[in-house]
Coordinates of C-alpha atoms and ligand atoms in Angstrom, one line a residue:
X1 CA 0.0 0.0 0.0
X2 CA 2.9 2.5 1.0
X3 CA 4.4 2.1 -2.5
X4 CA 1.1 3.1 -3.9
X5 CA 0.6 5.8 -2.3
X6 CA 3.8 7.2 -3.4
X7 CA 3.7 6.5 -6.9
X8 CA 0.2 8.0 -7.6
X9 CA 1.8 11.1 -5.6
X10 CA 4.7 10.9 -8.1
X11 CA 2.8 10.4 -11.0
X12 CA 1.3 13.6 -10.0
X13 CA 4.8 15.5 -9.3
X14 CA 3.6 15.5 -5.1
X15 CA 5.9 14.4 -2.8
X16 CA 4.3 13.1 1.1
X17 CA 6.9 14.1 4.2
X18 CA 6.9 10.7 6.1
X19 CA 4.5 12.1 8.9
X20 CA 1.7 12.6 5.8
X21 CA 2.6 9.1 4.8
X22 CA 1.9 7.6 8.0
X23 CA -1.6 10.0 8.0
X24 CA -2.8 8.1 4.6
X25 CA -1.5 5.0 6.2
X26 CA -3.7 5.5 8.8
X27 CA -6.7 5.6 6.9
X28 CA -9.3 3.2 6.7
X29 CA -9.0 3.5 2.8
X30 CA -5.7 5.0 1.8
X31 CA -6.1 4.5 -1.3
X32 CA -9.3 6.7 -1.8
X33 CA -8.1 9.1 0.6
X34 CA -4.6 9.8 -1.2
X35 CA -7.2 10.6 -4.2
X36 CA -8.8 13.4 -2.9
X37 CA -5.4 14.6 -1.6
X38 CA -3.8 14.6 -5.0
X39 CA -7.2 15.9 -6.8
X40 CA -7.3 18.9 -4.1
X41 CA -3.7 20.0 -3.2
X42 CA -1.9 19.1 -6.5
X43 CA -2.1 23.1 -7.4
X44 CA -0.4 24.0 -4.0
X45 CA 2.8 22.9 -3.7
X46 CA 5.3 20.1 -4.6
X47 CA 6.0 18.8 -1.2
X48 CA 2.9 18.2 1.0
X49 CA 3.0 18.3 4.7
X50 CA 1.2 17.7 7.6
X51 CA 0.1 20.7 8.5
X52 CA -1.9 21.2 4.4
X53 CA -3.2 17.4 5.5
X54 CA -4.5 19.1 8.8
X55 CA -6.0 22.0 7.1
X56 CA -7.4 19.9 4.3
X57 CA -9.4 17.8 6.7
X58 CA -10.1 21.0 9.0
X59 CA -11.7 23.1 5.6
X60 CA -14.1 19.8 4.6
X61 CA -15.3 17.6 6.9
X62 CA -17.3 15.4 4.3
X63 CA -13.7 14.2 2.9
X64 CA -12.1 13.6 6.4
X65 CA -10.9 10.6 6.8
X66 CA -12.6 7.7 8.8
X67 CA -9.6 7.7 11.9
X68 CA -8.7 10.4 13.2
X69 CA -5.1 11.5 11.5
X70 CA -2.1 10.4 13.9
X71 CA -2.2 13.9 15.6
X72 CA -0.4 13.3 18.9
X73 CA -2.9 12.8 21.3
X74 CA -3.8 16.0 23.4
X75 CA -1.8 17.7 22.9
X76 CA -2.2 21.2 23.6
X77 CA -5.6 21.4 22.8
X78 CA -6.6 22.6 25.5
X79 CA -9.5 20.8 27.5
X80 CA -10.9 22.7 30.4
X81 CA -14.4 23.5 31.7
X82 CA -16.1 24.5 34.9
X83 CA -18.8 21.8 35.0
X84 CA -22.0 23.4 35.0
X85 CA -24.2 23.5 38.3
X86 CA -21.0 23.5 40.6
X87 CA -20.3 27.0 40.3
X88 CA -22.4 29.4 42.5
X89 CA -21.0 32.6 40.2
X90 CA -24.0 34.2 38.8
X91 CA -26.5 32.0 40.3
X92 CA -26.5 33.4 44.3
X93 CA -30.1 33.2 45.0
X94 CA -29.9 33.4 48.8
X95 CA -31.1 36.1 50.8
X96 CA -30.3 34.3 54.5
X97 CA -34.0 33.9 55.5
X98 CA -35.0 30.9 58.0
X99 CA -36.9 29.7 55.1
X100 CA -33.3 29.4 52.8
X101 CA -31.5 27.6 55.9
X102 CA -34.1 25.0 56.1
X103 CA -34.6 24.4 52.8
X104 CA -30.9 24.4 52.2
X105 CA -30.4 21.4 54.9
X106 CA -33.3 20.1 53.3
X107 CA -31.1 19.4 50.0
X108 CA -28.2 18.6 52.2
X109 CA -30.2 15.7 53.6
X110 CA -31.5 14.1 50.4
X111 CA -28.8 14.1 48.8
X112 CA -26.3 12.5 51.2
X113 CA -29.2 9.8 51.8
X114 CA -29.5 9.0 48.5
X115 CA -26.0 8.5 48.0
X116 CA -26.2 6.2 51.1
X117 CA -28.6 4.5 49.8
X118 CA -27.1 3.6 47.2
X119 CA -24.8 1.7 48.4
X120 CA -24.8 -1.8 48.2
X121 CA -24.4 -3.4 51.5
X122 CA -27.0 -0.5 53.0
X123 CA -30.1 -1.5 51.6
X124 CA -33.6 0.0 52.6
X125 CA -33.8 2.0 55.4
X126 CA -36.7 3.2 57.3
X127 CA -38.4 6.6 58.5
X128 CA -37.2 7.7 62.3
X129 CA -40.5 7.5 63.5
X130 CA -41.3 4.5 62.4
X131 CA -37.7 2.9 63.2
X132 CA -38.2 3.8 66.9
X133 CA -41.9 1.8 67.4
X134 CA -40.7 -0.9 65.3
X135 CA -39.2 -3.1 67.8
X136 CA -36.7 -4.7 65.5
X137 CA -33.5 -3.7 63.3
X138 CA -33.8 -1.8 61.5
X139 CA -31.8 1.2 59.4
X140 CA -32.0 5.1 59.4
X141 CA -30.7 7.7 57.7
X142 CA -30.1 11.1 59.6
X143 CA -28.4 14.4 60.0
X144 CA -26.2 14.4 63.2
X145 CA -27.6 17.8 65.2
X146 CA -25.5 16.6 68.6
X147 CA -23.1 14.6 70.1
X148 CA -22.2 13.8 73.5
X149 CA -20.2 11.2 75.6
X150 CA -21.4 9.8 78.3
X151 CA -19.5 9.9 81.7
X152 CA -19.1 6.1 81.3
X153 CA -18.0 6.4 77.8
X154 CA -20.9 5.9 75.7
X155 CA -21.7 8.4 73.1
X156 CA -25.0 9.8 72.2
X157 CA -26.0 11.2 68.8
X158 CA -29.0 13.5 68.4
X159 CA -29.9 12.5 65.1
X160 CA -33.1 14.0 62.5
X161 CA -35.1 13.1 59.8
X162 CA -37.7 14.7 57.9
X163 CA -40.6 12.3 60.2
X164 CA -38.9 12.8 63.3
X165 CA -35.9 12.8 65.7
X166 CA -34.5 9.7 68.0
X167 CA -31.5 9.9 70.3
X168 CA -28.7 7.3 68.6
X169 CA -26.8 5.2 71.2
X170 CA -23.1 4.1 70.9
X171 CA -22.1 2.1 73.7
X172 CA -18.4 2.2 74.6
X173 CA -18.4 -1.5 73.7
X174 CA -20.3 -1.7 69.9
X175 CA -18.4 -2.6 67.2
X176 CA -18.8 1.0 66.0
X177 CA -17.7 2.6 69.1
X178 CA -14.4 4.0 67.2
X179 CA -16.5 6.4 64.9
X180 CA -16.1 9.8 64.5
X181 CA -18.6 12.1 64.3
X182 CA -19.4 15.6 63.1
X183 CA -22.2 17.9 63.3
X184 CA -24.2 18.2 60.7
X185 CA -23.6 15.5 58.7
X186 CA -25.4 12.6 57.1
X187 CA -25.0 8.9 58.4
X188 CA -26.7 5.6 57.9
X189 CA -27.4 3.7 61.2
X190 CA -28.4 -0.1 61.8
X191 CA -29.4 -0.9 65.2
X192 CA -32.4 -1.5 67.0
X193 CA -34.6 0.5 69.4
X194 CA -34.3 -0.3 73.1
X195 CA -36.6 -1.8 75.2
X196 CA -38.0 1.0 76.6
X197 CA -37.8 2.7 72.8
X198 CA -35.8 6.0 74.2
X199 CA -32.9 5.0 72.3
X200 CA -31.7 3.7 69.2
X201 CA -29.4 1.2 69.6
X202 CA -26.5 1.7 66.8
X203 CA -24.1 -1.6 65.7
X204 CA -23.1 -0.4 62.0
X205 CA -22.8 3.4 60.8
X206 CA -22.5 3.3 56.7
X207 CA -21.7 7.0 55.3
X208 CA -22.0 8.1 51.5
X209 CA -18.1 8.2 51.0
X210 CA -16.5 7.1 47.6
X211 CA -17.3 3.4 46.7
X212 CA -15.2 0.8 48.0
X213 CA -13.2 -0.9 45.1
X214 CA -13.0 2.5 42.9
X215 CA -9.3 3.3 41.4
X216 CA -8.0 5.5 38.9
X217 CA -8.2 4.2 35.4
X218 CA -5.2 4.9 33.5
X219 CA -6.4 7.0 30.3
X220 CA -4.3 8.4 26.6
X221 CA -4.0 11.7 28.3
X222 CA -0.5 12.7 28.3
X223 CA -0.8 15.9 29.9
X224 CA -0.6 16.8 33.7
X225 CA -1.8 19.5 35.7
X226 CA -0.2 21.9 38.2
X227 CA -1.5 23.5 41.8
X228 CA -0.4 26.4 43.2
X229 CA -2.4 27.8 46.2
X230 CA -2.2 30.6 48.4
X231 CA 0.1 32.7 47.0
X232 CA -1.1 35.7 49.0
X233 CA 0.4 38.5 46.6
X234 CA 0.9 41.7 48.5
X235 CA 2.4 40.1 51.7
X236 CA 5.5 41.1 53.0
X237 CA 6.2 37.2 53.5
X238 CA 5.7 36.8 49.8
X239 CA 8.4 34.2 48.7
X240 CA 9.4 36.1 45.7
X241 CA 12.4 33.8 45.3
X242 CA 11.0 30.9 45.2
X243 CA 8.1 32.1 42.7
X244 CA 11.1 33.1 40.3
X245 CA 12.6 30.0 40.5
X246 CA 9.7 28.2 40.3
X247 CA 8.6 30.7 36.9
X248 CA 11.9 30.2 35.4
X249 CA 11.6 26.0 35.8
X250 CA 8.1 26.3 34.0
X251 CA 9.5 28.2 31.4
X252 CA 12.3 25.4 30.6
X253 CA 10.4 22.4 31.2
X254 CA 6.5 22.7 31.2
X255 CA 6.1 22.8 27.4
X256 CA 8.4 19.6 27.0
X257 CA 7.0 18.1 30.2
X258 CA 3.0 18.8 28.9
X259 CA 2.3 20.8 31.7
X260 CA -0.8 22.2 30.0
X261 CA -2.7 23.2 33.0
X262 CA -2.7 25.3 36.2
X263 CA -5.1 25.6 38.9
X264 CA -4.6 28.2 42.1
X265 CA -6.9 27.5 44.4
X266 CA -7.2 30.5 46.4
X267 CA -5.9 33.1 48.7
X268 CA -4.5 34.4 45.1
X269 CA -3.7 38.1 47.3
X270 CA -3.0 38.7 50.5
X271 CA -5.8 41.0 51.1
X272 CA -6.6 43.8 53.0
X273 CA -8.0 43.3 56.7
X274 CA -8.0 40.1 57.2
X275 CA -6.5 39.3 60.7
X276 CA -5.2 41.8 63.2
X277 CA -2.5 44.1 62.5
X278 CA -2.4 42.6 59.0
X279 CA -1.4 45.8 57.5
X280 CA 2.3 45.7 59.4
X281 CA 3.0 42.7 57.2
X282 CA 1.4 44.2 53.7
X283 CA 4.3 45.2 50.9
X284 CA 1.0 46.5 48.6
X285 CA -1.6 48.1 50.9
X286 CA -3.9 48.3 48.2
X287 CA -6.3 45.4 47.3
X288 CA -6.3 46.7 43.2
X289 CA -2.8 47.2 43.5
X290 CA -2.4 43.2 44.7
X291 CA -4.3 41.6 41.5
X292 CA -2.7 44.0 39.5
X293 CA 0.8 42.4 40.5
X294 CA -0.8 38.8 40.3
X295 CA -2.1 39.6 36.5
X296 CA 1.9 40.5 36.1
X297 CA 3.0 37.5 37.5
X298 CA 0.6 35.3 35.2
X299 CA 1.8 37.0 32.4
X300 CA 5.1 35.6 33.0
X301 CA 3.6 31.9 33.1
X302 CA 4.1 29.9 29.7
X303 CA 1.3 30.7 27.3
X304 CA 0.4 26.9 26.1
X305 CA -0.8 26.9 29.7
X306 CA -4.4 26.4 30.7
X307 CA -4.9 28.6 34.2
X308 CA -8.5 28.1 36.4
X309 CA -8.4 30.8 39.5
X310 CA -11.1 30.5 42.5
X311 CA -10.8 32.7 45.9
X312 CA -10.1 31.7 48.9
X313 CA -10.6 33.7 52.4
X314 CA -7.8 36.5 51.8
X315 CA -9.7 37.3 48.4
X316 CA -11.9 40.1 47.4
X317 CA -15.6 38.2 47.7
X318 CA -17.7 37.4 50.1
X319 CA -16.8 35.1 52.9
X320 CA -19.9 32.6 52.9
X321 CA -19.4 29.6 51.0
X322 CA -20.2 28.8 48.0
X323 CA -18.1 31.5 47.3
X324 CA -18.4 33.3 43.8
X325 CA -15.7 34.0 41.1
X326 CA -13.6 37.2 41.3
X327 CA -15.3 40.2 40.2
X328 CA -14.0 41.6 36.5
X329 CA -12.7 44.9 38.8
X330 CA -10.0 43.2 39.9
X331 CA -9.4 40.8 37.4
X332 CA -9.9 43.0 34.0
X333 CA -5.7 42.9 32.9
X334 CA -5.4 39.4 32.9
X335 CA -4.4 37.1 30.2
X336 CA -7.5 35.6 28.3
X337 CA -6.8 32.6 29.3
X338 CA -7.6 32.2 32.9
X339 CA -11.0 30.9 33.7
X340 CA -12.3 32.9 36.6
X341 CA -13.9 29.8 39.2
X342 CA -16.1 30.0 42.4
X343 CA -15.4 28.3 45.1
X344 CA -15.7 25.2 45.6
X345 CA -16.3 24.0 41.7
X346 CA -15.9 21.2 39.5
X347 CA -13.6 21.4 36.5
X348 CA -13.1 18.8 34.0
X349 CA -9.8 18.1 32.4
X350 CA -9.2 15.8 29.4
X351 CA -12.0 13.7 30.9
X352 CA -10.8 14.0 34.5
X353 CA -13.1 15.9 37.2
X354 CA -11.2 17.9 39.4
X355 CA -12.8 18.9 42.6
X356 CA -11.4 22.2 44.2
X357 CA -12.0 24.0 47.1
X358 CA -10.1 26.5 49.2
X359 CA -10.3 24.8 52.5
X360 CA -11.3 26.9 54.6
X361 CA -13.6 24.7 56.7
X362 CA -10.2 22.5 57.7
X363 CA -10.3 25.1 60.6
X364 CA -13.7 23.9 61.6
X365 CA -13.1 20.2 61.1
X366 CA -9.5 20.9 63.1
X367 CA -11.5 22.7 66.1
X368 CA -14.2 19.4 66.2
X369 CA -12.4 16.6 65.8
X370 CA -9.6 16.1 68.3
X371 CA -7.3 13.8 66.0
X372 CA -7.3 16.0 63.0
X373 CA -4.7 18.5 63.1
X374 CA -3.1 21.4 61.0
X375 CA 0.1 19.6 60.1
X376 CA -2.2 17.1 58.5
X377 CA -4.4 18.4 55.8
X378 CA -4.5 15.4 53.6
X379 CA -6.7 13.5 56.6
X380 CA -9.1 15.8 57.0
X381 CA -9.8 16.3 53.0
X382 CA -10.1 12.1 53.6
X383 CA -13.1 12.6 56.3
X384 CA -14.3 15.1 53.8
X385 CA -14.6 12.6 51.0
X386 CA -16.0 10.1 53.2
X387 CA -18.8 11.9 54.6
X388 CA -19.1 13.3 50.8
X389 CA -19.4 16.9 52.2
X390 CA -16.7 19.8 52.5
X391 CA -18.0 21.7 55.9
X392 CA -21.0 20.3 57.5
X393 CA -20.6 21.5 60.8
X394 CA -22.8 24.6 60.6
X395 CA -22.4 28.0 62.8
X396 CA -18.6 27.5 63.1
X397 CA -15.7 29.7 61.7
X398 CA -16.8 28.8 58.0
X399 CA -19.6 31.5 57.0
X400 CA -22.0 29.3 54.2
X401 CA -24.5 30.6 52.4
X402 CA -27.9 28.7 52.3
X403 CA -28.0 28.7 48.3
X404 CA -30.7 26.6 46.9
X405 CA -28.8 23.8 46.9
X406 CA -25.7 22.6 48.6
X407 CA -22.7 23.4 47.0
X408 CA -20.6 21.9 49.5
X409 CA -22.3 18.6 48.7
X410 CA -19.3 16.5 47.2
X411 CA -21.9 15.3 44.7
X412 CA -19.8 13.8 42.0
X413 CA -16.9 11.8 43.4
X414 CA -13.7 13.2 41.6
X415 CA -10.8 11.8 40.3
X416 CA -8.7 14.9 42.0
X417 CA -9.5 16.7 44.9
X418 CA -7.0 19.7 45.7
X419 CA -7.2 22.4 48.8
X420 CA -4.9 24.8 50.0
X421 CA -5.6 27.5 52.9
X422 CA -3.1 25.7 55.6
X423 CA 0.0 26.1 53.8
X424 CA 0.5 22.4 53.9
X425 CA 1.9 20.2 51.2
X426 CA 0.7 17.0 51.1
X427 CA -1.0 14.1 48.9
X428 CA -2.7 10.5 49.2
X429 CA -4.9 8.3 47.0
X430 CA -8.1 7.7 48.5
X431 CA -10.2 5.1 46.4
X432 CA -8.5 6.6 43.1
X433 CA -9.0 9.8 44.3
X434 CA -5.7 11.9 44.4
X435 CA -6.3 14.0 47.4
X436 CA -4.2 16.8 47.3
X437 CA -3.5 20.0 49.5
X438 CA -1.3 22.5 47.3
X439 CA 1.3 24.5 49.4
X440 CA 1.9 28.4 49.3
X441 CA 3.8 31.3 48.2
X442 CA 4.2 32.7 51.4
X443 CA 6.3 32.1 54.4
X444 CA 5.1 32.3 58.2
X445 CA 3.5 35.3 58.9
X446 CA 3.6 36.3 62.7
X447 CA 0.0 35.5 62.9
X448 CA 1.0 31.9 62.2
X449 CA 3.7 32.2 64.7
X450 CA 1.5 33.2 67.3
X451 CA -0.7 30.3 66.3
X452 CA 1.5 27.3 65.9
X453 CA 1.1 27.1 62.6
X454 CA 4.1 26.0 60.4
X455 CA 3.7 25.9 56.8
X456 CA 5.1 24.6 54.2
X457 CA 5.5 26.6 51.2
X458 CA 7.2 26.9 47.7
X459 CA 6.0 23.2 46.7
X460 CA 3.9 22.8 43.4
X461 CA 2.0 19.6 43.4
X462 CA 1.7 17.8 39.5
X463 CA -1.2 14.9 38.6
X464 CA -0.4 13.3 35.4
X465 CA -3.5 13.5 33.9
X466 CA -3.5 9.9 31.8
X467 CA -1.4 7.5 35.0
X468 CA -2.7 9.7 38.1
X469 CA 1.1 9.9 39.1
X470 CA 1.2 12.7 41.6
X471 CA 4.5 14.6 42.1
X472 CA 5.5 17.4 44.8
X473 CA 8.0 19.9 43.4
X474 CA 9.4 21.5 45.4
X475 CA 11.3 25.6 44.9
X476 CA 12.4 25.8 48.2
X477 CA 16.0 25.6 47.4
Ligands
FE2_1 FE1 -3.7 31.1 52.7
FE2_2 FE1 -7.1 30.6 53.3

């Protein structure tokens, strides 16, 4: 067939760089297709090459060719999206009436029970009110409004339905006495009422998590993504440095290395006001004058690079969660090609969903949970996952919105989950989910200090988009 293929291109004085070749090759009929090649281009030039192939099949679809022509595969072409519905920008609806809180719970609660039941070794479950005057096992789905421990070292969950309410017992010696709870949240419960039907009597708690089994499935992608989070531009603890160095190593390596795509997740600027005495540690005072030297520094980064931006709590939006996407006041010099995200939101890349979200509720789950701690992020974004929620506990140092629905509901179980907003760098796979937390461009600030809190910046995390491999780079040097 090769031989041909050439010699009907000779015949016609055309000559076919090896890369065409391969193309007509490629074809389910080359024979046919070299045809319409030799018919269409013959007037063009002698030598034909790939890219008059490319624009041939571009300018008429009805002659392209069966299989697609050996283009490499993604290559730069670019595939990102914010997934609609997972973005609150432009669709804020709440006004913070009683009636928006309960009907925001309200969504909360369905959809973490369906989820529940949906899994497979849950099964039906049945109404509160109807569990408790049952007088059997039984299994119930509720949201968690309190926990106690007993001063013999049971614990007692309040726990609510939309028939009813029941007080959840876990003695100190049921199999699921290691459990950890949250408020707010959404668990399945088998058990049985007592005799006395004032308790419920728990053996098994099932939560929505991520299905047991999942992994990542290795895909043709051959690009990879790149986190950078809190950079906090306009801070006097701004690790210029590092960001040089870490500028300069994209500008060598991340066209060769198909790092096609970046994602900062947050805390972008510094900001203005944010903790006490704040402005002592500002180099830019002036919240314009911070974005305005963030839209520099993106200049700088590599052009063939995808960038998605969402705030954090040191940007210029509100505070309650969902929060929306920068306004265009502060964003209006930057390059075209950053896509301007809420937080938290969905974005899907080459086929992969990517769930980000600041992180800002870590400080609630740190405060409420006595084993999860600041120097582990990772853990925390894992009890996330699990309960399939980013901040249940309500009324704590996370403002939240009551929207319509829940955005904080983890309703699609990602293939990437990345946070920032502790400074921490970190990463594990959690059912083929590569949890994430994404570093920082800034060193410790005093208010850290004074907190305990010891980051660890200049690290830029990199997913592989096609074998999941997750690297931490790290600029501190
Ligand atoms: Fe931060
Ligand atoms: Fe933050």
């Amino acid at each position: 067939m090769r031989s041909e293929v050439l010699s009907a291109a000779a015949r016609k004085n055309l000559f076919f760089s090896p890369d065409v070749l391969e193309i007509i090759l490629s074809n389910s009929d080359p024979m046919a297709f070299t045809n319409t090649i030799l018919a269409t281009l013959s007037e063009s030039a002698m030598f034909i090459e790939k890219k008059d192939i490319i624009d041939f099949i571009a300018g008429d679809s009805s002659i392209a060719p069966e299989r697609a022509p050996a283009v490499p595969k993604n290559k730069r072409h670019s595939d990102m999206v914010v997934v609609p519905g997972t973005d609150i920008t432009g669709d804020s609806t709440c006004e913070g009436k009683i009636a928006d809180f309960a009907a925001y719970f309200k969504n909360r609660f369905f959809v973490l029970k369906r989820m529940i039941e949906k899994r497979r070794d849950f099964g039906a479950s049945v109404s509160i009110s109807r569990a408790v005057t049952l007088g059997r096992e039984a299994r119930i789905i509720g949201m968690i409004y309190e926990k106690k421990e007993t001063k013999n070292g049971h614990t007692t969950l309040s726990v609510e339905d939309e028939t009813g309410s029941c007080t959840v017992l876990i003695s100190k010696d049921s199999p699921c006495s290691g459990e950890m709870f949250v408020n707010d949240e959404v668990v399945g419960i088998s058990g049985k009422p007592s005799a006395r039907g004032d308790l419920f009597i728990a053996d098994k708690i099932f939560r929505p998590d991520v299905p047991a089994g999942r992994v990542w499935t290795p895909s043709d992608s051959v690009a990879s993504v790149a986190f950078l989070s809190d950079i906090h531009v306009g801070s006097s603890t701004f690790l210029e440095k590092q960001w040089k160095n870490m500028i300069d190593w994209l500008k060598t390596n991340a066209y060769d290395m198909d790092i096609d795509y970046l994602i900062l997740p947050g805390d972008v600027v510094d900001g203005i006001g944010i903790f006490p005495g704040q402005e002592e540690e500002l180099r830019i005072a002036d919240i314009y004058g911070q974005y305005e030297k963030l839209g520099e520094y993106i200049k700088e980064i590599p052009d063939h690079i995808r960038i998605a931006l969402q705030p954090g709590n040191h940007d210029a939006v509100r505070l309650a969660e969902p929060q929306p996407a920068l306004s265009k006041i502060f964003t209006k010099d930057f390059d075209s090609n950053v896509i301007m995200a809420g937080n938290p939101v969905n974005i899907e890349i080459e086929g992969r969903t990517l769930l980000s979200y600041h992180g800002k509720s870590i400080d609630d789950w740190v405060a409420s949970v006595q084993k999860l701690n600041y120097d582990d992020p990772i853990n925390v974004m894992r009890e996330m996952l699990t309960r399939r929620h980013l901040s249940p506990m309500y009324g704590g140092k996370t403002a939240m919105a009551p929207e319509k629905k829940d955005y904080l509901v983890i309703e699609k179980v990602p293939d990437i989950f990345v946070s920032g907003h502790v400074h921490g760098a970190g990463k594990m796979d959690h059912r083929g989910v590569k949890i994430i937390n994404a570093s920082a461009w800034q060193s410790q600030t005093s208010y850290q200090k004074a907190h305990n809190f010891n980051p660890n910046p200049a690290i830029m995390p990199i997913v592989h988009l096609g074998t999941g491999t997750v690297t931490l780079k790290d600029f501190t040097k």
